[in-house]
PDB file of C-alpha atoms and ligand atoms in Angstrom:
ATOM      1  CA  MET U   1      -3.904  47.442 -25.284  1.00 48.00           C
ATOM      2  CA  PHE U   2      -4.826  49.153 -28.504  1.00 47.00           C
ATOM      3  CA  ASP U   3      -3.240  51.764 -30.656  1.00 42.00           C
ATOM      4  CA  HIS U   4      -5.976  52.037 -33.234  1.00 47.00           C
ATOM      5  CA  LEU U   5      -6.037  55.816 -33.139  1.00 44.00           C
ATOM      6  CA  SER U   6      -2.771  56.026 -34.942  1.00 43.00           C
ATOM      7  CA  ALA U   7      -2.910  52.593 -36.727  1.00 40.00           C
ATOM      8  CA  VAL U   8      -6.100  53.133 -38.700  1.00 42.00           C
ATOM      9  CA  PRO U   9      -6.093  55.475 -41.582  1.00 43.00           C
ATOM     10  CA  GLN U  10      -8.235  58.588 -41.249  1.00 47.00           C
ATOM     11  CA  ALA U  11     -11.743  57.934 -42.505  1.00 44.00           C
ATOM     12  CA  ASP U  12     -12.907  61.522 -43.114  1.00 54.00           C
ATOM     13  CA  GLU U  13      -9.791  62.653 -44.967  1.00 48.00           C
ATOM     14  CA  GLY U  14     -10.474  65.976 -46.818  1.00 55.00           C
ATOM     15  CA  THR U  15     -13.604  66.767 -44.847  1.00 88.00           C
ATOM     16  CA  LEU U  16     -12.196  68.756 -41.956  1.00 95.00           C
ATOM     17  CA  VAL U  17     -10.018  71.940 -41.530  1.00 97.00           C
ATOM     18  CA  CYS U  18      -8.840  73.413 -38.349  1.00 97.00           C
ATOM     19  CA  VAL U  19      -8.936  77.260 -37.636  1.00 97.00           C
ATOM     20  CA  THR U  20      -8.218  79.365 -34.625  1.00 97.00           C
ATOM     21  CA  PRO U  21     -10.929  81.319 -32.907  1.00 95.00           C
ATOM     22  CA  TRP U  22     -11.276  84.980 -33.900  1.00 91.00           C
ATOM     23  CA  SER U  23      -9.312  86.067 -30.874  1.00 84.00           C
ATOM     24  CA  ALA U  24      -6.309  84.237 -31.823  1.00 79.00           C
ATOM     25  CA  THR U  25      -3.972  84.306 -28.848  1.00 91.00           C
ATOM     26  CA  LEU U  26      -0.651  82.557 -28.884  1.00 94.00           C
ATOM     27  CA  GLN U  27      -2.118  79.878 -26.709  1.00 93.00           C
ATOM     28  CA  ALA U  28      -5.006  79.403 -29.247  1.00 93.00           C
ATOM     29  CA  GLN U  29      -2.455  79.312 -32.208  1.00 96.00           C
ATOM     30  CA  ALA U  30      -0.555  76.669 -30.245  1.00 97.00           C
ATOM     31  CA  ARG U  31      -3.722  74.655 -29.553  1.00 97.00           C
ATOM     32  CA  ALA U  32      -4.825  74.980 -33.241  1.00 97.00           C
ATOM     33  CA  GLU U  33      -1.506  73.477 -34.443  1.00 98.00           C
ATOM     34  CA  ALA U  34      -1.793  70.597 -31.863  1.00 98.00           C
ATOM     35  CA  LEU U  35      -5.433  69.944 -32.777  1.00 97.00           C
ATOM     36  CA  ALA U  36      -4.718  69.845 -36.534  1.00 97.00           C
ATOM     37  CA  ALA U  37      -2.067  67.304 -35.942  1.00 96.00           C
ATOM     38  CA  TRP U  38      -4.273  65.323 -33.545  1.00 96.00           C
ATOM     39  CA  PHE U  39      -7.208  65.230 -36.190  1.00 95.00           C
ATOM     40  CA  ARG U  40      -4.779  64.879 -39.107  1.00 94.00           C
ATOM     41  CA  CYS U  41      -6.339  67.752 -40.945  1.00 95.00           C
ATOM     42  CA  PRO U  42      -4.901  70.964 -42.402  1.00 96.00           C
ATOM     43  CA  LEU U  43      -4.736  74.117 -40.270  1.00 97.00           C
ATOM     44  CA  VAL U  44      -5.938  77.039 -42.431  1.00 97.00           C
ATOM     45  CA  PRO U  45      -5.716  80.758 -41.707  1.00 96.00           C
ATOM     46  CA  ARG U  46      -8.916  82.091 -39.985  1.00 95.00           C
ATOM     47  CA  GLY U  47      -8.399  85.809 -40.914  1.00 93.00           C
ATOM     48  CA  ARG U  48     -11.748  87.559 -40.283  1.00 93.00           C
ATOM     49  CA  ARG U  49     -13.794  84.813 -41.883  1.00 96.00           C
ATOM     50  CA  SER U  50     -17.013  83.487 -40.468  1.00 96.00           C
ATOM     51  CA  ILE U  51     -17.559  79.769 -40.105  1.00 96.00           C
ATOM     52  CA  GLU U  52     -19.909  79.855 -43.183  1.00 95.00           C
ATOM     53  CA  GLN U  53     -17.021  81.467 -45.260  1.00 96.00           C
ATOM     54  CA  VAL U  54     -14.570  78.887 -44.039  1.00 96.00           C
ATOM     55  CA  PHE U  55     -17.072  76.175 -45.275  1.00 95.00           C
ATOM     56  CA  ALA U  56     -17.560  77.860 -48.624  1.00 94.00           C
ATOM     57  CA  GLU U  57     -13.905  78.780 -49.368  1.00 96.00           C
ATOM     58  CA  GLU U  58     -12.274  75.625 -48.206  1.00 96.00           C
ATOM     59  CA  GLY U  59     -14.915  73.297 -49.621  1.00 94.00           C
ATOM     60  CA  VAL U  60     -14.989  71.048 -46.496  1.00 95.00           C
ATOM     61  CA  SER U  61     -17.931  69.586 -44.548  1.00 93.00           C
ATOM     62  CA  GLY U  62     -16.322  70.188 -41.048  1.00 96.00           C
ATOM     63  CA  VAL U  63     -14.557  73.007 -39.400  1.00 97.00           C
ATOM     64  CA  LEU U  64     -12.801  72.503 -36.035  1.00 97.00           C
ATOM     65  CA  VAL U  65     -12.340  75.678 -34.049  1.00 97.00           C
ATOM     66  CA  ALA U  66      -9.473  75.551 -31.656  1.00 97.00           C
ATOM     67  CA  GLU U  67     -11.242  76.674 -28.515  1.00 96.00           C
ATOM     68  CA  ASP U  68     -11.044  74.943 -25.194  1.00 95.00           C
ATOM     69  CA  PRO U  69     -12.895  72.631 -25.571  1.00 96.00           C
ATOM     70  CA  PRO U  70     -12.640  72.456 -29.298  1.00 97.00           C
ATOM     71  CA  ARG U  71     -15.833  73.186 -31.359  1.00 97.00           C
ATOM     72  CA  LEU U  72     -16.622  71.062 -34.265  1.00 96.00           C
ATOM     73  CA  TYR U  73     -19.005  72.622 -36.906  1.00 97.00           C
ATOM     74  CA  HIS U  74     -20.697  70.510 -39.648  1.00 95.00           C
ATOM     75  CA  ARG U  75     -21.890  72.121 -42.768  1.00 94.00           C
ATOM     76  CA  ALA U  76     -25.293  70.574 -42.344  1.00 91.00           C
ATOM     77  CA  GLN U  77     -25.992  72.407 -39.082  1.00 91.00           C
ATOM     78  CA  PRO U  78     -23.535  75.178 -38.711  1.00 92.00           C
ATOM     79  CA  GLY U  79     -25.486  76.709 -35.901  1.00 92.00           C
ATOM     80  CA  GLN U  80     -25.150  73.723 -33.626  1.00 92.00           C
ATOM     81  CA  PRO U  81     -21.489  72.909 -33.036  1.00 95.00           C
ATOM     82  CA  PHE U  82     -20.464  69.707 -31.126  1.00 95.00           C
ATOM     83  CA  PHE U  83     -18.024  69.850 -28.261  1.00 96.00           C
ATOM     84  CA  PHE U  84     -17.083  67.741 -25.346  1.00 96.00           C
ATOM     85  CA  HIS U  85     -19.226  68.114 -22.211  1.00 93.00           C
ATOM     86  CA  PRO U  86     -20.446  65.583 -19.719  1.00 91.00           C
ATOM     87  CA  GLY U  87     -24.034  66.347 -20.731  1.00 86.00           C
ATOM     88  CA  LEU U  88     -26.656  63.856 -19.552  1.00 86.00           C
ATOM     89  CA  ALA U  89     -23.874  61.976 -17.725  1.00 95.00           C
ATOM     90  CA  ARG U  90     -23.814  64.670 -15.086  1.00 95.00           C
ATOM     91  CA  PRO U  91     -27.262  64.117 -13.487  1.00 96.00           C
ATOM     92  CA  ARG U  92     -26.792  60.308 -13.724  1.00 97.00           C
ATOM     93  CA  LEU U  93     -23.447  60.594 -12.002  1.00 97.00           C
ATOM     94  CA  ALA U  94     -24.813  62.862  -9.433  1.00 97.00           C
ATOM     95  CA  ALA U  95     -27.645  60.419  -8.741  1.00 98.00           C
ATOM     96  CA  LEU U  96     -25.190  57.466  -8.525  1.00 98.00           C
ATOM     97  CA  ALA U  97     -23.062  59.599  -6.059  1.00 97.00           C
ATOM     98  CA  HIS U  98     -26.258  59.813  -3.757  1.00 98.00           C
ATOM     99  CA  GLY U  99     -26.688  56.045  -3.823  1.00 97.00           C
ATOM    100  CA  LEU U 100     -29.399  56.038  -6.537  1.00 98.00           C
ATOM    101  CA  PRO U 101     -29.256  53.156  -9.124  1.00 97.00           C
ATOM    102  CA  ASP U 102     -28.628  53.887 -12.759  1.00 98.00           C
ATOM    103  CA  ARG U 103     -30.698  51.861 -15.194  1.00 98.00           C
ATOM    104  CA  LEU U 104     -27.884  50.980 -17.651  1.00 98.00           C
ATOM    105  CA  LEU U 105     -25.530  49.850 -14.787  1.00 98.00           C
ATOM    106  CA  ARG U 106     -28.288  47.720 -13.245  1.00 98.00           C
ATOM    107  CA  VAL U 107     -29.545  45.989 -16.464  1.00 98.00           C
ATOM    108  CA  ALA U 108     -25.951  45.310 -17.570  1.00 98.00           C
ATOM    109  CA  GLY U 109     -25.017  44.120 -14.040  1.00 98.00           C
ATOM    110  CA  ILE U 110     -21.921  46.248 -14.052  1.00 98.00           C
ATOM    111  CA  ARG U 111     -19.588  45.577 -11.061  1.00 98.00           C
ATOM    112  CA  PRO U 112     -16.395  47.215  -9.712  1.00 98.00           C
ATOM    113  CA  GLY U 113     -13.319  45.946 -11.553  1.00 98.00           C
ATOM    114  CA  ASP U 114     -15.284  44.979 -14.698  1.00 98.00           C
ATOM    115  CA  VAL U 115     -13.893  45.400 -18.161  1.00 98.00           C
ATOM    116  CA  VAL U 116     -16.720  46.757 -20.215  1.00 99.00           C
ATOM    117  CA  VAL U 117     -16.755  47.339 -24.053  1.00 99.00           C
ATOM    118  CA  ASP U 118     -18.901  50.247 -25.131  1.00 98.00           C
ATOM    119  CA  ALA U 119     -19.082  49.265 -28.682  1.00 98.00           C
ATOM    120  CA  THR U 120     -20.824  52.607 -29.769  1.00 98.00           C
ATOM    121  CA  LEU U 121     -19.116  55.442 -28.029  1.00 97.00           C
ATOM    122  CA  GLY U 122     -20.949  58.409 -29.506  1.00 96.00           C
ATOM    123  CA  THR U 123     -20.750  61.514 -27.332  1.00 95.00           C
ATOM    124  CA  GLY U 124     -19.488  59.327 -24.413  1.00 97.00           C
ATOM    125  CA  THR U 125     -22.345  59.799 -21.982  1.00 96.00           C
ATOM    126  CA  ASP U 126     -22.798  56.173 -21.391  1.00 97.00           C
ATOM    127  CA  SER U 127     -19.118  55.479 -21.279  1.00 98.00           C
ATOM    128  CA  LEU U 128     -18.728  57.999 -18.562  1.00 98.00           C
ATOM    129  CA  VAL U 129     -21.407  56.316 -16.470  1.00 98.00           C
ATOM    130  CA  LEU U 130     -19.893  52.793 -17.255  1.00 98.00           C
ATOM    131  CA  ALA U 131     -16.521  54.192 -16.127  1.00 98.00           C
ATOM    132  CA  TYR U 132     -18.223  55.189 -12.789  1.00 98.00           C
ATOM    133  CA  GLY U 133     -19.646  51.721 -12.438  1.00 98.00           C
ATOM    134  CA  VAL U 134     -16.432  49.838 -13.086  1.00 98.00           C
ATOM    135  CA  GLY U 135     -14.612  51.904 -10.566  1.00 98.00           C
ATOM    136  CA  PRO U 136     -10.916  52.586 -10.322  1.00 98.00           C
ATOM    137  CA  ASP U 137      -9.926  49.018 -10.877  1.00 98.00           C
ATOM    138  CA  GLY U 138     -12.139  48.449 -13.962  1.00 98.00           C
ATOM    139  CA  ARG U 139     -11.893  49.949 -17.489  1.00 98.00           C
ATOM    140  CA  VAL U 140     -14.146  50.784 -20.410  1.00 98.00           C
ATOM    141  CA  ILE U 141     -13.039  50.098 -24.034  1.00 98.00           C
ATOM    142  CA  ALA U 142     -15.054  52.495 -26.012  1.00 98.00           C
ATOM    143  CA  ILE U 143     -15.266  51.929 -29.792  1.00 98.00           C
ATOM    144  CA  GLU U 144     -16.339  54.535 -32.314  1.00 97.00           C
ATOM    145  CA  SER U 145     -16.313  54.293 -36.114  1.00 96.00           C
ATOM    146  CA  SER U 146     -16.479  58.109 -36.593  1.00 95.00           C
ATOM    147  CA  TRP U 147     -12.907  59.456 -36.825  1.00 94.00           C
ATOM    148  CA  VAL U 148     -13.907  62.956 -35.558  1.00 94.00           C
ATOM    149  CA  LEU U 149     -16.065  61.744 -32.709  1.00 96.00           C
ATOM    150  CA  ALA U 150     -13.433  59.240 -31.504  1.00 97.00           C
ATOM    151  CA  ARG U 151     -10.676  61.881 -31.890  1.00 96.00           C
ATOM    152  CA  LEU U 152     -12.668  64.599 -29.985  1.00 97.00           C
ATOM    153  CA  PHE U 153     -13.355  62.353 -27.015  1.00 97.00           C
ATOM    154  CA  ALA U 154      -9.660  61.223 -26.983  1.00 98.00           C
ATOM    155  CA  TRP U 155      -8.651  64.990 -26.995  1.00 98.00           C
ATOM    156  CA  ALA U 156     -10.983  65.550 -23.924  1.00 97.00           C
ATOM    157  CA  LYS U 157      -9.292  62.583 -22.209  1.00 97.00           C
ATOM    158  CA  ARG U 158      -5.875  64.174 -23.104  1.00 97.00           C
ATOM    159  CA  GLU U 159      -7.042  67.500 -21.650  1.00 97.00           C
ATOM    160  CA  ASN U 160      -8.269  65.715 -18.417  1.00 95.00           C
ATOM    161  CA  GLY U 161     -11.933  66.501 -19.281  1.00 95.00           C
ATOM    162  CA  HIS U 162     -11.425  70.345 -19.875  1.00 94.00           C
ATOM    163  CA  GLY U 163     -11.881  71.132 -16.199  1.00 92.00           C
ATOM    164  CA  TYR U 164     -15.386  69.460 -15.730  1.00 92.00           C
ATOM    165  CA  PRO U 165     -15.353  68.286 -12.193  1.00 92.00           C
ATOM    166  CA  GLY U 166     -14.733  64.480 -11.709  1.00 93.00           C
ATOM    167  CA  MET U 167     -14.218  63.886 -15.356  1.00 96.00           C
ATOM    168  CA  ARG U 168     -10.456  63.309 -15.134  1.00 97.00           C
ATOM    169  CA  GLU U 169     -10.652  60.089 -13.103  1.00 97.00           C
ATOM    170  CA  LEU U 170     -13.502  58.729 -15.165  1.00 98.00           C
ATOM    171  CA  LEU U 171     -11.835  59.524 -18.582  1.00 98.00           C
ATOM    172  CA  ALA U 172      -8.622  57.855 -17.359  1.00 97.00           C
ATOM    173  CA  ARG U 173     -10.597  54.661 -17.229  1.00 98.00           C
ATOM    174  CA  ILE U 174     -11.865  54.837 -20.720  1.00 98.00           C
ATOM    175  CA  GLU U 175      -9.759  53.639 -23.616  1.00 98.00           C
ATOM    176  CA  VAL U 176     -10.936  55.153 -26.887  1.00 98.00           C
ATOM    177  CA  VAL U 177     -10.617  52.906 -29.939  1.00 98.00           C
ATOM    178  CA  TYR U 178     -11.313  54.181 -33.381  1.00 96.00           C
ATOM    179  CA  GLY U 179     -12.661  51.650 -35.745  1.00 96.00           C
ATOM    180  CA  ASP U 180     -15.659  49.435 -36.690  1.00 97.00           C
ATOM    181  CA  ASN U 181     -16.800  47.601 -33.550  1.00 98.00           C
ATOM    182  CA  GLU U 182     -17.003  44.267 -35.466  1.00 98.00           C
ATOM    183  CA  GLN U 183     -13.311  44.512 -36.529  1.00 98.00           C
ATOM    184  CA  VAL U 184     -12.066  45.855 -33.196  1.00 98.00           C
ATOM    185  CA  MET U 185     -13.967  43.006 -31.246  1.00 98.00           C
ATOM    186  CA  ALA U 186     -12.699  40.421 -33.841  1.00 98.00           C
ATOM    187  CA  ALA U 187      -9.090  41.303 -32.713  1.00 98.00           C
ATOM    188  CA  MET U 188     -10.002  40.697 -29.037  1.00 98.00           C
ATOM    189  CA  ALA U 189      -9.690  37.323 -27.130  1.00 98.00           C
ATOM    190  CA  SER U 190     -12.742  35.174 -26.304  1.00 98.00           C
ATOM    191  CA  ASP U 191     -14.076  36.046 -22.817  1.00 98.00           C
ATOM    192  CA  SER U 192     -11.816  39.087 -22.502  1.00 98.00           C
ATOM    193  CA  ALA U 193     -14.532  41.497 -21.478  1.00 98.00           C
ATOM    194  CA  ASP U 194     -17.238  41.231 -18.868  1.00 98.00           C
ATOM    195  CA  VAL U 195     -19.928  43.105 -20.634  1.00 98.00           C
ATOM    196  CA  VAL U 196     -20.409  44.413 -24.160  1.00 99.00           C
ATOM    197  CA  TYR U 197     -22.832  47.263 -24.705  1.00 98.00           C
ATOM    198  CA  PHE U 198     -24.441  48.501 -27.964  1.00 98.00           C
ATOM    199  CA  ASP U 199     -26.301  51.779 -28.386  1.00 97.00           C
ATOM    200  CA  PRO U 200     -26.468  52.009 -32.190  1.00 96.00           C
ATOM    201  CA  MET U 201     -28.201  54.979 -33.924  1.00 90.00           C
ATOM    202  CA  PHE U 202     -31.855  54.169 -33.481  1.00 80.00           C
ATOM    203  CA  ARG U 203     -33.629  53.005 -36.640  1.00 71.00           C
ATOM    204  CA  ARG U 204     -36.254  55.576 -35.813  1.00 70.00           C
ATOM    205  CA  PRO U 205     -34.841  58.500 -33.885  1.00 67.00           C
ATOM    206  CA  ILE U 206     -36.626  59.844 -30.756  1.00 67.00           C
ATOM    207  CA  ALA U 207     -36.186  63.075 -28.969  1.00 63.00           C
ATOM    208  CA  GLU U 208     -34.486  61.372 -26.019  1.00 55.00           C
ATOM    209  CA  GLN U 209     -31.571  60.017 -28.185  1.00 54.00           C
ATOM    210  CA  ASP U 210     -31.598  63.180 -30.226  1.00 61.00           C
ATOM    211  CA  ALA U 211     -31.164  65.501 -27.177  1.00 66.00           C
ATOM    212  CA  THR U 212     -27.698  64.119 -26.551  1.00 71.00           C
ATOM    213  CA  ILE U 213     -26.704  63.122 -30.012  1.00 83.00           C
ATOM    214  CA  ALA U 214     -28.274  66.039 -32.107  1.00 86.00           C
ATOM    215  CA  PRO U 215     -25.049  68.214 -32.383  1.00 89.00           C
ATOM    216  CA  ALA U 216     -22.915  65.086 -33.224  1.00 91.00           C
ATOM    217  CA  ARG U 217     -25.475  63.435 -35.564  1.00 91.00           C
ATOM    218  CA  PRO U 218     -23.903  64.618 -38.864  1.00 91.00           C
ATOM    219  CA  TRP U 219     -20.684  62.955 -37.701  1.00 93.00           C
ATOM    220  CA  THR U 220     -22.220  59.634 -36.529  1.00 93.00           C
ATOM    221  CA  ASP U 221     -22.231  56.270 -38.369  1.00 94.00           C
ATOM    222  CA  PRO U 222     -25.856  55.408 -39.047  1.00 92.00           C
ATOM    223  CA  ARG U 223     -25.392  51.772 -39.879  1.00 94.00           C
ATOM    224  CA  PRO U 224     -27.523  49.227 -37.857  1.00 94.00           C
ATOM    225  CA  LEU U 225     -25.803  46.737 -35.560  1.00 97.00           C
ATOM    226  CA  SER U 226     -24.398  43.939 -37.814  1.00 97.00           C
ATOM    227  CA  ASP U 227     -25.036  40.191 -37.145  1.00 98.00           C
ATOM    228  CA  ALA U 228     -21.168  39.723 -37.262  1.00 98.00           C
ATOM    229  CA  ALA U 229     -20.605  42.425 -34.505  1.00 98.00           C
ATOM    230  CA  TRP U 230     -23.296  40.689 -32.400  1.00 98.00           C
ATOM    231  CA  ARG U 231     -21.564  37.390 -32.782  1.00 98.00           C
ATOM    232  CA  GLU U 232     -18.161  38.901 -31.957  1.00 98.00           C
ATOM    233  CA  ALA U 233     -19.720  40.431 -28.767  1.00 98.00           C
ATOM    234  CA  GLN U 234     -21.105  37.208 -27.644  1.00 98.00           C
ATOM    235  CA  ARG U 235     -17.773  35.653 -28.113  1.00 98.00           C
ATOM    236  CA  ILE U 236     -15.715  38.199 -26.186  1.00 98.00           C
ATOM    237  CA  ALA U 237     -18.201  38.749 -23.388  1.00 98.00           C
ATOM    238  CA  ARG U 238     -17.882  36.713 -20.201  1.00 98.00           C
ATOM    239  CA  ARG U 239     -21.214  37.720 -18.671  1.00 98.00           C
ATOM    240  CA  CYS U 240     -23.648  39.509 -21.031  1.00 98.00           C
ATOM    241  CA  VAL U 241     -24.273  41.665 -24.188  1.00 98.00           C
ATOM    242  CA  VAL U 242     -26.684  44.605 -23.855  1.00 98.00           C
ATOM    243  CA  LEU U 243     -28.593  46.406 -26.632  1.00 98.00           C
ATOM    244  CA  LYS U 244     -30.370  49.807 -26.199  1.00 97.00           C
ATOM    245  CA  GLU U 245     -33.239  50.537 -28.605  1.00 95.00           C
ATOM    246  CA  ARG U 246     -36.703  51.753 -28.775  1.00 93.00           C
ATOM    247  CA  PRO U 247     -38.977  49.103 -27.135  1.00 94.00           C
ATOM    248  CA  ALA U 248     -40.944  48.288 -30.455  1.00 93.00           C
ATOM    249  CA  SER U 249     -37.789  48.080 -32.422  1.00 94.00           C
ATOM    250  CA  ASP U 250     -37.332  44.892 -34.524  1.00 94.00           C
ATOM    251  CA  GLN U 251     -33.667  44.725 -33.446  1.00 95.00           C
ATOM    252  CA  PHE U 252     -34.585  43.021 -30.135  1.00 96.00           C
ATOM    253  CA  ALA U 253     -36.307  40.089 -31.965  1.00 96.00           C
ATOM    254  CA  ARG U 254     -33.456  40.039 -34.515  1.00 96.00           C
ATOM    255  CA  PHE U 255     -31.047  39.134 -31.708  1.00 97.00           C
ATOM    256  CA  GLY U 256     -33.508  36.995 -29.562  1.00 97.00           C
ATOM    257  CA  LEU U 257     -33.868  39.710 -26.916  1.00 97.00           C
ATOM    258  CA  VAL U 258     -36.821  40.852 -24.838  1.00 97.00           C
ATOM    259  CA  PRO U 259     -36.963  44.601 -24.117  1.00 97.00           C
ATOM    260  CA  ASP U 260     -36.943  45.195 -20.381  1.00 97.00           C
ATOM    261  CA  LYS U 261     -39.683  48.050 -20.468  1.00 96.00           C
ATOM    262  CA  PRO U 262     -42.053  47.543 -23.330  1.00 92.00           C
ATOM    263  CA  ARG U 263     -43.921  50.806 -22.695  1.00 93.00           C
ATOM    264  CA  ALA U 264     -40.981  53.123 -21.935  1.00 94.00           C
ATOM    265  CA  LYS U 265     -39.318  55.376 -24.488  1.00 91.00           C
ATOM    266  CA  ILE U 266     -36.102  53.399 -24.498  1.00 93.00           C
ATOM    267  CA  ALA U 267     -35.542  49.718 -23.657  1.00 97.00           C
ATOM    268  CA  PHE U 268     -32.566  47.456 -22.927  1.00 98.00           C
ATOM    269  CA  GLY U 269     -32.346  43.901 -23.994  1.00 98.00           C
ATOM    270  CA  VAL U 270     -29.766  41.571 -22.401  1.00 98.00           C
ATOM    271  CA  TRP U 271     -28.227  38.356 -23.716  1.00 98.00           C
ATOM    272  CA  ASN U 272     -26.729  36.452 -20.750  1.00 97.00           C
ATOM    273  CA  LYS U 273     -23.981  33.989 -21.496  1.00 95.00           C
ATOM    274  CA  GLU U 274     -24.291  31.837 -18.317  1.00 83.00           C
ATOM    275  CA  ARG U 275     -27.963  31.440 -18.899  1.00 82.00           C
ATOM    276  CA  GLU U 276     -27.332  30.463 -22.474  1.00 80.00           C
ATOM    277  CA  ALA U 277     -24.787  27.902 -21.412  1.00 74.00           C
ATOM    278  CA  ARG U 278     -27.274  25.992 -19.074  1.00 71.00           C
TER     279      ARG U 278
HETATM  280  C1  SAM I   1     -26.505  56.585 -30.425  1.00 64.36           C
HETATM  281  S1  SAM I   1     -24.779  56.808 -30.531  1.00 64.36           S
HETATM  282  C2  SAM I   1     -24.259  56.281 -28.989  1.00 64.36           C
HETATM  283  C3  SAM I   1     -24.499  57.187 -27.906  1.00 64.36           C
HETATM  284  C4  SAM I   1     -23.755  56.776 -26.727  1.00 64.36           C
HETATM  285  N1  SAM I   1     -24.245  55.663 -26.076  1.00 64.36           N
HETATM  286  C5  SAM I   1     -23.647  58.002 -25.773  1.00 64.36           C
HETATM  287  O1  SAM I   1     -23.885  57.777 -24.495  1.00 64.36           O
HETATM  288  O2  SAM I   1     -23.272  58.995 -26.139  1.00 64.36           O
HETATM  289  C6  SAM I   1     -24.151  55.613 -31.595  1.00 64.36           C
HETATM  290  C7  SAM I   1     -22.779  55.797 -32.036  1.00 64.36           C
HETATM  291  O3  SAM I   1     -22.327  54.553 -32.570  1.00 64.36           O
HETATM  292  C8  SAM I   1     -21.440  54.788 -33.552  1.00 64.36           C
HETATM  293  N2  SAM I   1     -21.399  53.664 -34.503  1.00 64.36           N
HETATM  294  C9  SAM I   1     -22.341  53.209 -35.253  1.00 64.36           C
HETATM  295  N3  SAM I   1     -21.929  52.045 -35.866  1.00 64.36           N
HETATM  296  C10 SAM I   1     -20.716  51.653 -35.397  1.00 64.36           C
HETATM  297  C11 SAM I   1     -19.799  50.659 -35.590  1.00 64.36           C
HETATM  298  N4  SAM I   1     -19.965  49.710 -36.459  1.00 64.36           N
HETATM  299  N5  SAM I   1     -18.685  50.607 -34.926  1.00 64.36           N
HETATM  300  C12 SAM I   1     -18.370  51.587 -34.016  1.00 64.36           C
HETATM  301  N6  SAM I   1     -19.304  52.533 -33.751  1.00 64.36           N
HETATM  302  C13 SAM I   1     -20.270  52.669 -34.433  1.00 64.36           C
HETATM  303  C14 SAM I   1     -22.020  56.009 -34.244  1.00 64.36           C
HETATM  304  O4  SAM I   1     -21.044  56.692 -35.042  1.00 64.36           O
HETATM  305  C15 SAM I   1     -22.543  56.884 -33.043  1.00 64.36           C
HETATM  306  O5  SAM I   1     -21.538  57.697 -32.623  1.00 64.36           O
END
């Protein structure tokens, strides 16, 4: 449907270099070459350099180490690399497999065969759960405005989930789209998705969101959800648009939503198209 990963210019140009791990096997060297091409960044010799030395000598803010899965270091927190892993999706998927409900799937009313737009991919935890919810006949269009986060998740998809059990099938249902969610949705037809989901960076961060997103935080786009993106979501969604935020966040009132759990740490607000039409 989309080919945004190659069509959109690289946003973080000049910020990233790729290196091999210290034990540079032929396999790691080949992976480094493929990764540098995938991320459209230079491959520089590692030598015996530490990550800190690579930052200092190359003058970049990011270093991608060609491990499996690849590790992404940011200058702001060199001790906390980001890499693909199912993370918090794992217990949620395990609970679903045991017939227990998932809060996001329930509030969003996700059904088998649905087309869901996850307008804020991030680390992909929610996209993986949504991919489970839509089943083999559904799909998730996952939009991310951070080039490196979009690219890293797309690499995990290409690598079939790096061997994590059950990931291959779920990743196959997720289409990663690099770009601003407003612009990507503007290119989509009206009523072309069942549900649109937004989980922007919280205006006031909390530990729960931080636990998942912390290693990726320096790479994330901190902007609040735009009015135009919300309007595009309302236009392309057949059933509903869902927003995740802290319950006391002013973002719910901004879009005329009521948080589902006013005393919980996180809340969901749902705008329902059918109800609006009545
Ligand atoms: C809190 S994280 C989402 C976490 C995600 N739900 C998960 O399960 O990992 C928010 C993500 O939205 C991205 N983002 C922010 N504004 C965006 C925009 N306008 N278009 C696309 N992505 C955006 C950020 O870069 C960040 O990765």
